[in-house]
mmCIF file of C-alpha atoms in Angstrom:
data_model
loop_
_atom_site.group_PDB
_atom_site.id
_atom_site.type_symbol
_atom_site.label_atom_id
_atom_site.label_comp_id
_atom_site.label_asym_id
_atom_site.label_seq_id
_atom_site.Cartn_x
_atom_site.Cartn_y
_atom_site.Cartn_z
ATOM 1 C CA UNK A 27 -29.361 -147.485 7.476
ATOM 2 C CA UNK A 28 -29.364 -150.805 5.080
ATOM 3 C CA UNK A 29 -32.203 -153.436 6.732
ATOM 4 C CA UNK A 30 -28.877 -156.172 6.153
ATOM 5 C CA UNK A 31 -27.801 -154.404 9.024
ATOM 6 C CA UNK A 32 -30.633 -155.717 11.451
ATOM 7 C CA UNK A 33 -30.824 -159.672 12.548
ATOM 8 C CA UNK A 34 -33.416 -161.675 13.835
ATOM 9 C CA UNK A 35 -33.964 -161.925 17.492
ATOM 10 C CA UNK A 36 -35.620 -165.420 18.928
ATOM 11 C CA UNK A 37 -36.174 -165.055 22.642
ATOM 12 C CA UNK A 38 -33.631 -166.416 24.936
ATOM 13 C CA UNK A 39 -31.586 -168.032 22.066
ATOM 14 C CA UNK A 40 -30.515 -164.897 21.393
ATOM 15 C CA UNK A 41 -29.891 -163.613 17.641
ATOM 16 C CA UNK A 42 -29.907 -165.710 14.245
ATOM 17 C CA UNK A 43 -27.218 -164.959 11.858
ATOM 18 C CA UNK A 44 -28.674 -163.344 8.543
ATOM 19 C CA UNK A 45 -28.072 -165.261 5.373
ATOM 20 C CA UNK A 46 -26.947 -163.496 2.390
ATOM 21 C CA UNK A 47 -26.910 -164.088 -1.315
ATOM 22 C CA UNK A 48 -23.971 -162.840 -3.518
ATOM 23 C CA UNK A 49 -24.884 -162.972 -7.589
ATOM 24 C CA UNK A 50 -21.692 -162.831 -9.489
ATOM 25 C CA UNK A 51 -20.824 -161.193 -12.704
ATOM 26 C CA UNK A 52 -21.731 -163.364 -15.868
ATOM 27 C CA UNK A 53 -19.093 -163.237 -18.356
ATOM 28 C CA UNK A 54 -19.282 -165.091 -22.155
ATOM 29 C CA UNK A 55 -16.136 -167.156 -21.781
ATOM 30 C CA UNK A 56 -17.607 -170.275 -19.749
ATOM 31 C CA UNK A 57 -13.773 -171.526 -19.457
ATOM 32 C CA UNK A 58 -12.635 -168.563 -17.984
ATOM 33 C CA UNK A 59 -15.889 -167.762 -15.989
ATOM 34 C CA UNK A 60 -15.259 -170.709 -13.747
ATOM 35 C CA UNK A 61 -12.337 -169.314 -12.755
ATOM 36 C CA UNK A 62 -13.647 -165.977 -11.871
ATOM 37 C CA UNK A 63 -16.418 -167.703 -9.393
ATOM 38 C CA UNK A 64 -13.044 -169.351 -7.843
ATOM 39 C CA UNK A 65 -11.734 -166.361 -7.564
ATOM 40 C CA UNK A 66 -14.687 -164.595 -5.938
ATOM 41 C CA UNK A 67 -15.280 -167.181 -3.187
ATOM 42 C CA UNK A 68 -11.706 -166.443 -2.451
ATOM 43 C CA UNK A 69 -12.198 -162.886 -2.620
ATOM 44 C CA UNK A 70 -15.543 -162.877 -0.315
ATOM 45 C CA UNK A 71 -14.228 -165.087 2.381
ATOM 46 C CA UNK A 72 -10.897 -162.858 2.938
ATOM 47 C CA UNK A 73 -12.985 -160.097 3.701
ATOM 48 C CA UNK A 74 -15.397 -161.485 5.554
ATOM 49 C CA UNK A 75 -12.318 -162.667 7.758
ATOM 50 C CA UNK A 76 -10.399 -159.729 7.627
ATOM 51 C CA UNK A 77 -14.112 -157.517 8.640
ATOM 52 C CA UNK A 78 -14.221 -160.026 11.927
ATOM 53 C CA UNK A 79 -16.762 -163.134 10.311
ATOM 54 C CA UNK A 80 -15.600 -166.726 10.399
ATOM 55 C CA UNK A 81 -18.524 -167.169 8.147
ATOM 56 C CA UNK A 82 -18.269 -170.449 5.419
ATOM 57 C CA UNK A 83 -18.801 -169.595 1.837
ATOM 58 C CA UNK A 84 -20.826 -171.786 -0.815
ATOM 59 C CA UNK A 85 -20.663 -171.483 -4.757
ATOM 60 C CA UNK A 86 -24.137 -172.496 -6.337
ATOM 61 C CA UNK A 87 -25.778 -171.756 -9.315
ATOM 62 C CA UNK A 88 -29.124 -171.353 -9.375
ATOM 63 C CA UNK A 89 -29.559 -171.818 -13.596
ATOM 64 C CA UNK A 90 -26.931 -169.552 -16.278
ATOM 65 C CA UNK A 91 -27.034 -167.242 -12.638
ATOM 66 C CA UNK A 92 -23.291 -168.024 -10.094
ATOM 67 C CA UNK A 93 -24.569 -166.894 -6.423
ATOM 68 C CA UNK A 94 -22.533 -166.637 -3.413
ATOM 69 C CA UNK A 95 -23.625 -167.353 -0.226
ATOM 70 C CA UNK A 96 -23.274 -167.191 3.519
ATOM 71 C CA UNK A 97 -24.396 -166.808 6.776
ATOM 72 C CA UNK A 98 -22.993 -163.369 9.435
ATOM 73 C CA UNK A 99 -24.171 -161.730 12.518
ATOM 74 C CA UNK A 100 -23.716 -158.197 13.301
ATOM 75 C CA UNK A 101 -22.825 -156.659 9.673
ATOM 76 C CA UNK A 102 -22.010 -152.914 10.151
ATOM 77 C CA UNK A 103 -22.345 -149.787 7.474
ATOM 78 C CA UNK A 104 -18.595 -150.596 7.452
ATOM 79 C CA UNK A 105 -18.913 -153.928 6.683
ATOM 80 C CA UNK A 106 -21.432 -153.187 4.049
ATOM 81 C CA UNK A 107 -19.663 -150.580 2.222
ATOM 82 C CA UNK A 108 -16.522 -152.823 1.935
ATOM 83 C CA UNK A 109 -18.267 -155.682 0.558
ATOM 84 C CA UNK A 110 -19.878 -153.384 -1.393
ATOM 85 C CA UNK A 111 -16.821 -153.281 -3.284
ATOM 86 C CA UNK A 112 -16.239 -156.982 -3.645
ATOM 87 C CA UNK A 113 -15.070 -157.065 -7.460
ATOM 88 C CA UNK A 114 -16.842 -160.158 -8.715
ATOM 89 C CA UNK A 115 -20.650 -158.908 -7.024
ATOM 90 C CA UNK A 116 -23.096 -157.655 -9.354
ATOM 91 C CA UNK A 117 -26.073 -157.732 -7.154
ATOM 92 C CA UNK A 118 -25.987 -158.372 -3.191
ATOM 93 C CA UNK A 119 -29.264 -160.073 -1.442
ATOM 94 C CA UNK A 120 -30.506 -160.815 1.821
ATOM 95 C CA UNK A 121 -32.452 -164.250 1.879
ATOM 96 C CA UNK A 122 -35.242 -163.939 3.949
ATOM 97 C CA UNK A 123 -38.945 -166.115 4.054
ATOM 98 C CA UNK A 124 -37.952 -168.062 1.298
ATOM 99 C CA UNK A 125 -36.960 -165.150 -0.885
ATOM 100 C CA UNK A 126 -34.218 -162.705 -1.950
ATOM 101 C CA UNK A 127 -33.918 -158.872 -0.911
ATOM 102 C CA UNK A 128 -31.944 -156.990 -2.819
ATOM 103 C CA UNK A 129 -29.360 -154.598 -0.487
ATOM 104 C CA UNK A 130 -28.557 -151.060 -1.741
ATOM 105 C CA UNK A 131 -24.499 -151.098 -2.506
ATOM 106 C CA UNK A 132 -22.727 -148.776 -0.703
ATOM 107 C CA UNK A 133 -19.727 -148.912 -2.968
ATOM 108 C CA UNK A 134 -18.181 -145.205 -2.313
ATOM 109 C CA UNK A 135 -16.810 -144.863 -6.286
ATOM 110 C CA UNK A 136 -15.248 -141.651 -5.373
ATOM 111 C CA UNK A 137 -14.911 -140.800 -9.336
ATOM 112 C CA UNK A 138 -16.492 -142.663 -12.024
ATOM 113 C CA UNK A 139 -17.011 -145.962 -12.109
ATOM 114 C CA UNK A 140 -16.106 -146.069 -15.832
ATOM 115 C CA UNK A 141 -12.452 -144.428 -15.344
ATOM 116 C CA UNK A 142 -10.433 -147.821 -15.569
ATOM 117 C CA UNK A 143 -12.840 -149.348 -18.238
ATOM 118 C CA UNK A 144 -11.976 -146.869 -21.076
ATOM 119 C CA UNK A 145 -8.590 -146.751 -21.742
ATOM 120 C CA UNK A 146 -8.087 -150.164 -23.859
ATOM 121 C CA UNK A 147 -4.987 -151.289 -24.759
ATOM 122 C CA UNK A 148 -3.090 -154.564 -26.004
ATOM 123 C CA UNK A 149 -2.604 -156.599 -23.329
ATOM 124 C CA UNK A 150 -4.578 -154.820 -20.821
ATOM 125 C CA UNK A 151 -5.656 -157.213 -17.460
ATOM 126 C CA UNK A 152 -9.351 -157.556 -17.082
ATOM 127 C CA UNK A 153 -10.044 -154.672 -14.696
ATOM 128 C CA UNK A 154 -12.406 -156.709 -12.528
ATOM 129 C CA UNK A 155 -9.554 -159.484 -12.124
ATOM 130 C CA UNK A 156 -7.464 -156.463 -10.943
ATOM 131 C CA UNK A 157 -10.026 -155.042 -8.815
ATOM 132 C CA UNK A 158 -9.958 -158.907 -7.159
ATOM 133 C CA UNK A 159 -6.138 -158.165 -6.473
ATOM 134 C CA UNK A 160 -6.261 -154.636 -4.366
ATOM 135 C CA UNK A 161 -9.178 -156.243 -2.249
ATOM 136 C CA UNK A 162 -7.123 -159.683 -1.629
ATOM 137 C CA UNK A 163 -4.610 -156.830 -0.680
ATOM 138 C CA UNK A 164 -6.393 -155.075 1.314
ATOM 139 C CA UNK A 165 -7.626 -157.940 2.900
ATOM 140 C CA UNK A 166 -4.563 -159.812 3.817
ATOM 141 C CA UNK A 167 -3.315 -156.358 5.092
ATOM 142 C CA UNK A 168 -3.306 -154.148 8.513
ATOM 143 C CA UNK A 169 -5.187 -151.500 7.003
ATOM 144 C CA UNK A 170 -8.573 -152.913 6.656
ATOM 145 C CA UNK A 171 -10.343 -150.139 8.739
ATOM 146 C CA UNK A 172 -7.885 -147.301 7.665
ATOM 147 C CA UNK A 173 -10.406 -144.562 6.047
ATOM 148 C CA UNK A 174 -10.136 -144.082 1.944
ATOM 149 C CA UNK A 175 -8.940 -141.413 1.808
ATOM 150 C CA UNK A 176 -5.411 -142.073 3.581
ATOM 151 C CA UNK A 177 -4.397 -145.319 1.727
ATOM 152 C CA UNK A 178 -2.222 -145.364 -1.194
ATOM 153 C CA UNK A 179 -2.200 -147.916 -3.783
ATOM 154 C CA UNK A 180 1.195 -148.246 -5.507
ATOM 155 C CA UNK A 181 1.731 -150.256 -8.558
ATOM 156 C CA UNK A 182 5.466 -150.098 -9.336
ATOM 157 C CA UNK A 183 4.708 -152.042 -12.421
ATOM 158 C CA UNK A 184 2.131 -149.867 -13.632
ATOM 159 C CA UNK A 185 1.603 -149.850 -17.379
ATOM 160 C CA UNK A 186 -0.859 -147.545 -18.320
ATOM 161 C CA UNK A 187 -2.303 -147.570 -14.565
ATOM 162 C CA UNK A 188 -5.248 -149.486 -14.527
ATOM 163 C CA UNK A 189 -4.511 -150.816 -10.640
ATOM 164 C CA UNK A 190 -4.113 -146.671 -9.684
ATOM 165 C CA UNK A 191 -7.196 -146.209 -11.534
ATOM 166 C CA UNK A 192 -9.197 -148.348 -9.887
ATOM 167 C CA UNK A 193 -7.846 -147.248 -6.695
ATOM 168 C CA UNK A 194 -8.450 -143.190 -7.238
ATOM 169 C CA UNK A 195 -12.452 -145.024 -8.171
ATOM 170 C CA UNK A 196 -12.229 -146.303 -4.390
ATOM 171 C CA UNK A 197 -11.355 -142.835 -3.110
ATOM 172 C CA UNK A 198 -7.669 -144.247 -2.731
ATOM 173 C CA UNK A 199 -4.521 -142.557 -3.520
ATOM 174 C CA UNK A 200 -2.599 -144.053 -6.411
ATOM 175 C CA UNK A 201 1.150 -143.594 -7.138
ATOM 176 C CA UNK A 202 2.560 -145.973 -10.380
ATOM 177 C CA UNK A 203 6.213 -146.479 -11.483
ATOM 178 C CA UNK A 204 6.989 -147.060 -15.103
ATOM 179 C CA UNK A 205 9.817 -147.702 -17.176
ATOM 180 C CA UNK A 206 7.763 -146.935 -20.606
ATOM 181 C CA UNK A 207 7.166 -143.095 -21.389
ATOM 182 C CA UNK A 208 4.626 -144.526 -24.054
ATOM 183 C CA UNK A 209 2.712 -145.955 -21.342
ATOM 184 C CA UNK A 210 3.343 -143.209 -18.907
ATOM 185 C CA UNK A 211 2.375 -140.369 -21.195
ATOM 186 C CA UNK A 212 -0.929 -142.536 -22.223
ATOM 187 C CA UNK A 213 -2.152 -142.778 -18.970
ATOM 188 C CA UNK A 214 -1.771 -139.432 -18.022
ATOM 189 C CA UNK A 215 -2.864 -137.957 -21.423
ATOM 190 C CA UNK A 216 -5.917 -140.247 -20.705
ATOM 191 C CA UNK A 217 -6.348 -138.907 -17.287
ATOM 192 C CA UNK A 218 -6.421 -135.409 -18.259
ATOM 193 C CA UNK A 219 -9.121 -135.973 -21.075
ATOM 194 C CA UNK A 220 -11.397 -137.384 -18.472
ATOM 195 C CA UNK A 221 -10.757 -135.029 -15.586
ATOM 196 C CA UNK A 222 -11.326 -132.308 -18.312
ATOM 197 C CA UNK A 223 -14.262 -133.880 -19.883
ATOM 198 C CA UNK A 224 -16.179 -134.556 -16.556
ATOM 199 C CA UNK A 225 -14.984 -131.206 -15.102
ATOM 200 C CA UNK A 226 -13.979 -132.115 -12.359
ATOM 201 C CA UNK A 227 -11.825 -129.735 -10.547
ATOM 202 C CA UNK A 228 -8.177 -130.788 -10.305
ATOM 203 C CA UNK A 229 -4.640 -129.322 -10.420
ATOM 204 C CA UNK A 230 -1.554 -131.402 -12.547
ATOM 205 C CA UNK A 231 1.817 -130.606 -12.306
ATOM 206 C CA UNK A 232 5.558 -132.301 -13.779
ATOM 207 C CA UNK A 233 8.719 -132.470 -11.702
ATOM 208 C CA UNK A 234 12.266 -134.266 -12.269
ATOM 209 C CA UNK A 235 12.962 -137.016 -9.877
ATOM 210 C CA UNK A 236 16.197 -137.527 -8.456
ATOM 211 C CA UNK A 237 18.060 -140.856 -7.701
ATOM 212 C CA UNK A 238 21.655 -141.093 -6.125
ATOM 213 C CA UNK A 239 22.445 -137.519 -7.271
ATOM 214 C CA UNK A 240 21.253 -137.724 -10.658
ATOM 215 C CA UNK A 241 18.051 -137.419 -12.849
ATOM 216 C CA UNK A 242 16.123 -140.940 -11.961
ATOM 217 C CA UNK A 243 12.484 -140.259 -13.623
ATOM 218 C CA UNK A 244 9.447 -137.958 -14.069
ATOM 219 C CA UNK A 245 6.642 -137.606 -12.159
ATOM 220 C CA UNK A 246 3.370 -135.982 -13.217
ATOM 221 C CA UNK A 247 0.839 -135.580 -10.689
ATOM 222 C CA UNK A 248 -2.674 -135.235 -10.854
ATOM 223 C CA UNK A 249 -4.788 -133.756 -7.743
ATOM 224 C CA UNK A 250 -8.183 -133.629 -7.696
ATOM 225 C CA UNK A 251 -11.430 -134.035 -5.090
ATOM 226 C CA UNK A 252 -14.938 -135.207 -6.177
ATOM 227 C CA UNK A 253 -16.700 -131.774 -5.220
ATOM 228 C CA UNK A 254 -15.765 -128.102 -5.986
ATOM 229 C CA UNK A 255 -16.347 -127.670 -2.307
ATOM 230 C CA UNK A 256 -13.945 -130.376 -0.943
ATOM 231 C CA UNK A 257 -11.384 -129.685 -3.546
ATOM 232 C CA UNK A 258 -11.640 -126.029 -1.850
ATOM 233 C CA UNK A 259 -11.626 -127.251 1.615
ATOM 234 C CA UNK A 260 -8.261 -129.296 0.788
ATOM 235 C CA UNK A 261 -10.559 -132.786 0.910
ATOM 236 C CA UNK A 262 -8.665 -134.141 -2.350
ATOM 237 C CA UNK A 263 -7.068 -137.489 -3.716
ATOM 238 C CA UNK A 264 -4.051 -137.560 -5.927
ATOM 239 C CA UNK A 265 -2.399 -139.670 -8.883
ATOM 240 C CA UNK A 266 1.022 -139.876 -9.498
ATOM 241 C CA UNK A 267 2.435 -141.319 -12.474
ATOM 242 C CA UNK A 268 6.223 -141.725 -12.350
ATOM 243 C CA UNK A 269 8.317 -142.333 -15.238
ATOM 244 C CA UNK A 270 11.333 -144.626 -13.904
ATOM 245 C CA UNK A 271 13.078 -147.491 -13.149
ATOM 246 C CA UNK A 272 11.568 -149.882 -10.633
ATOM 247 C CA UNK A 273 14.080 -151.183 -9.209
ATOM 248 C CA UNK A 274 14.762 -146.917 -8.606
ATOM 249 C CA UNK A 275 11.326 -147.412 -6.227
ATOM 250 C CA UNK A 276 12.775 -146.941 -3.155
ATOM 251 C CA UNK A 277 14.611 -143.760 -3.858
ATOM 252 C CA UNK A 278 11.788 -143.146 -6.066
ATOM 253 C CA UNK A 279 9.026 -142.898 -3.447
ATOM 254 C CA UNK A 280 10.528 -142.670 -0.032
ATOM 255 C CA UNK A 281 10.488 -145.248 2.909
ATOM 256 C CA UNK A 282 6.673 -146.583 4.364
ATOM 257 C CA UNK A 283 5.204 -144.180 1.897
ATOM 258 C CA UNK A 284 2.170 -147.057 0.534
ATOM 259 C CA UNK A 285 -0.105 -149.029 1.869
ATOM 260 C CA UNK A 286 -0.833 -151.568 -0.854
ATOM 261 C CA UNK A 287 1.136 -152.553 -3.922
ATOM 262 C CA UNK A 288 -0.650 -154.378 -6.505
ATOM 263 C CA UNK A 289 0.934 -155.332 -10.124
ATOM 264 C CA UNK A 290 0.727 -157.960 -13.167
ATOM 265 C CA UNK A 291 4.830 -158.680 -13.538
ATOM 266 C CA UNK A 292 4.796 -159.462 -17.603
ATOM 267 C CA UNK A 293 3.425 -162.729 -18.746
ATOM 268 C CA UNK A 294 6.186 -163.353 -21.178
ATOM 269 C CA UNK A 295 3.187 -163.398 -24.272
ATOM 270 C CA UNK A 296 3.837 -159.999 -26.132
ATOM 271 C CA UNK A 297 7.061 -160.898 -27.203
ATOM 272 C CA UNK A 298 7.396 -164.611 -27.746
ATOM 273 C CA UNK A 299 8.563 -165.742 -24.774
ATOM 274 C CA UNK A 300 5.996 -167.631 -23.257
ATOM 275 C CA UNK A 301 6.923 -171.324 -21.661
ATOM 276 C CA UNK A 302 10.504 -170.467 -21.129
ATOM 277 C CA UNK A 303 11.533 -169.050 -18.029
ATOM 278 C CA UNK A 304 11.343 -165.391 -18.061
ATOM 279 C CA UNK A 305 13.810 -162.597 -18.015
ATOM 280 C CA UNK A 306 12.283 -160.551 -15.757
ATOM 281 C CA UNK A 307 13.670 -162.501 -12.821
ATOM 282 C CA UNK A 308 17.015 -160.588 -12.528
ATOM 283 C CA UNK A 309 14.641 -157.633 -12.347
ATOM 284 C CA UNK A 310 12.502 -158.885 -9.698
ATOM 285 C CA UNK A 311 15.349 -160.009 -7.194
ATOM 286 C CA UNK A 312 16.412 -156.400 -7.683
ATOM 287 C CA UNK A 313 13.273 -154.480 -6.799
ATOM 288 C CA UNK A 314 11.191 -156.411 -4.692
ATOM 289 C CA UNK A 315 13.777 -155.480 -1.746
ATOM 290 C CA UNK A 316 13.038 -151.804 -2.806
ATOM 291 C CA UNK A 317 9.237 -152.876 -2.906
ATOM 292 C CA UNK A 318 9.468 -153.960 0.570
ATOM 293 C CA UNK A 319 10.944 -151.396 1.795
ATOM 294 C CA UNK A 320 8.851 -148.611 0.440
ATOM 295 C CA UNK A 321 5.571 -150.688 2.034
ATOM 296 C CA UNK A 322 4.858 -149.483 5.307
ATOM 297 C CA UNK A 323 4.857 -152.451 8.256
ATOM 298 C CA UNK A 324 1.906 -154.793 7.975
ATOM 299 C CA UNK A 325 1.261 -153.493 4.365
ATOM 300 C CA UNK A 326 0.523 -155.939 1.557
ATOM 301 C CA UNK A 327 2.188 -156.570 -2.065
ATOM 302 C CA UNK A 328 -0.017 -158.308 -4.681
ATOM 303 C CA UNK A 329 1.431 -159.684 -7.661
ATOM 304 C CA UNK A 330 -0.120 -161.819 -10.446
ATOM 305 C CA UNK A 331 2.218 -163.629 -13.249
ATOM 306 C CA UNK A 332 2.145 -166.420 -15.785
ATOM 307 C CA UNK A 333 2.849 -170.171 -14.365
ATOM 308 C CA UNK A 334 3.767 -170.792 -17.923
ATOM 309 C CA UNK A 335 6.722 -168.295 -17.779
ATOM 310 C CA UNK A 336 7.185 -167.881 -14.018
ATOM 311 C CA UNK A 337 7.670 -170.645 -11.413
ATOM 312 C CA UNK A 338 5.890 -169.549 -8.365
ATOM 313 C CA UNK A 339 8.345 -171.645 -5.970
ATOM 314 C CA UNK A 340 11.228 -169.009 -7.325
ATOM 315 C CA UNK A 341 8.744 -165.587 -6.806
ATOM 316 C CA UNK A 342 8.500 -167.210 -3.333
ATOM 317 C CA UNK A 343 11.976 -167.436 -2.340
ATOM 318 C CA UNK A 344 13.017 -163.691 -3.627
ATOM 319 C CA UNK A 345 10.193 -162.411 -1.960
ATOM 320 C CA UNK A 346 11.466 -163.735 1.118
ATOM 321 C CA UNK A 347 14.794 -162.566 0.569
ATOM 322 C CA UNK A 348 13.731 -159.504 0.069
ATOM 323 C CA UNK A 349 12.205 -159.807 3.731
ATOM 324 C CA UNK A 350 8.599 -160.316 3.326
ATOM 325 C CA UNK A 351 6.207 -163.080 4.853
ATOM 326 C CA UNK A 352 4.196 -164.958 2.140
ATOM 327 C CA UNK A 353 0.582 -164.815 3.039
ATOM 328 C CA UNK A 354 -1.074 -168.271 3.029
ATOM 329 C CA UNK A 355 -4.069 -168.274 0.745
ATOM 330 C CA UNK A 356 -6.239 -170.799 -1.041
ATOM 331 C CA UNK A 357 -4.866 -172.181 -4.628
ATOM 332 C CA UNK A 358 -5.666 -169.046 -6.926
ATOM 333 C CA UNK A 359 -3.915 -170.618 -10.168
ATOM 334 C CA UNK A 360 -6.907 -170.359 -12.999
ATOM 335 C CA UNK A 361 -6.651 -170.423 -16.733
ATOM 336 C CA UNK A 362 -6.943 -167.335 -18.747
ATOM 337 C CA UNK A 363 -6.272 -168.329 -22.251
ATOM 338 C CA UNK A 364 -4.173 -170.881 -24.428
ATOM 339 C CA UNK A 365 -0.486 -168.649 -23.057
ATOM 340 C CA UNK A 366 -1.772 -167.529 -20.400
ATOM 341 C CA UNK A 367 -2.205 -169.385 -16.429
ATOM 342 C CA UNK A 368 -2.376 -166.609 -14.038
ATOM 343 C CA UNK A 369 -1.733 -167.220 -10.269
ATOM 344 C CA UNK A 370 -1.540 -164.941 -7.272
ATOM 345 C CA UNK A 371 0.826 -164.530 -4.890
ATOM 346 C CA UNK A 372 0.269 -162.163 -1.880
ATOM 347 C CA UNK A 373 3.352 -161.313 0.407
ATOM 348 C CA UNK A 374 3.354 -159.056 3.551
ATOM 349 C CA UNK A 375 6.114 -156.779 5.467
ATOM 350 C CA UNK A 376 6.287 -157.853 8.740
#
């Protein structure tokens, strides 16, 4: 068992919480680096909170090095292992006599860590920022202690399924919804060089979808399990990649079928339309009922955009038409280039 585990014990005053160290990430845009260490406070203090610790969080750098740190009693292998995952960690220390122990990661990355980091593309969301999103999710959600390998990660956004990718490295399911067969048969294309390539054991197979009677999309689904031996014993995680319309989702993937939903809506930058309000509004007030409903209760929907395009006061009000409850977070607006100021907001079913 990891030594973070164990606390100090001082007689009759019973035990001292540990303290703990976090070292973030570096990255080479300074602009944009400052508001990743935002971001990772953020991201380290929902899970400490949703794992049971009211614990404080401090940013300090200690020279060109971003630490986080704080102070817990009681951290189990389960708390370990899920901030083991924190997106923004690079190194994790106990401070202890003046000095820094590093703590062995117990990060499960169910298939390689370098699955969503391959596949590059124009306009492709910085992984770890995404990564940030399914924890917040997680986080902010009622399924916090539900084991791996029954949660499933939708993005009904998906792209070229980055968010699912991320979620089969957790040991998640992932299930994605896209409009664009270019990006659908990319990502799956992709996905079959690397199960191949790694040969890992894994079965794929293509079905039509139907929707109100008619043909509605394409789904291609990937299954696969880590081992030979669980893949044999029926221990497996799966992909599906769905080739549809969005606002479709409902009919699409059934009622309470996901956990999580996680998605960048466009940032209006690929095709010009950046500072004027976007047209993918209409679209939204359409699907995010259909979002809603295919969450199961207490399940948590993600969903970055561009303040530039999007106002967040009008993603607010159609998410609560739809029938979700926003979830009250610290300001996560932070700059990501000259078109581009991202912000987060996080809604829950009820």
């Amino acid at each position: 068992m990891c030594r973070a585990h164990f606390l100090v014990y001082k007689g009759e005053k019973g035990y001292i919480p540990v303290k703990y160290a976090f070292l973030l990430y570096p990255h080479q845009n300074v602009r944009y680096r400052q508001s990743m260490k935002l971001l990772a406070e953020q991201e380290l203090l929902m899970t400490l909170r949703a794992l049971g610790h009211e614990s404080d969080v401090k940013l300090d750098d200690m020279g060109s090095a971003a630490f986080l740190h704080f102070e817990a009693e009681n951290l189990t292998e389960r708390d370990i292992r899920m901030l083991s995952q924190l997106a923004s960690v690079y190194v994790m220390f106990r401070e202890e006599s003046g000095g820094m122990i590093p703590m062995e990661s117990l990060h499960p990355q169910y298939i390689g860590e370098d699955l969503p980091a391959l596949l590059k593309y124009k306009g492709k969301t910085n992984e770890m920022f995404t990564d940030t999103m399914l924890t917040m999710a997680l986080a902010s959600s009622r399924f916090m202690h539900v084991h791996d390998s029954q949660l499933i990660v939708c993005d009904p956004m998906a792209g070229r399924g980055t968010t699912l990718m991320l979620a089969l490295r957790r040991g998640y399911h992932g299930v994605g919804v896209e409009i664009g067969k270019g990006d659908v048969k990319e990502a799956c294309d992709y996905m079959t060089r690397y199960l191949e390539f790694h040969r890992i054991k894994h079965k794929k197979s293509e079905n039509a979808l139907t929707v109100r009677g008619k043909l509605g999309g394409r789904e291609t689904k990937f299954v696969f399990s880590d081992t030979p031996e669980h893949f044999k014993d029926g221990d497996t995680r799966s992909l599906r990649m769905i080739c549809g319309d969005t606002r479709d989702c409902l009919a699409l993937l059934k009622a309470q079928s996901v956990h999580l939903m996680v998605t960048d809506i466009p940032y209006g930058v690929q095709k010009g339309t950046a500072g004027k309000q976007d047209s993918i509004g209409g679209t939204l007030e359409k699907a995010l009922p259909a979002w809603h409903d295919t969450l199961k209760s207490g399940g948590v929907l993600a969903m970055s955009f561009n303040t530039y395009v999007t106002r967040r006061e009008e993603l607010e009000r159609m998410c609560r038409l739809a029938g979700f409850e926003i979830v009250e977070t610290a300001n996560l607006e932070h700059w990501v280039e000259q078109a581009i100021n991202r912000d987060v907001i996080l809604a829950r079913r009820a």
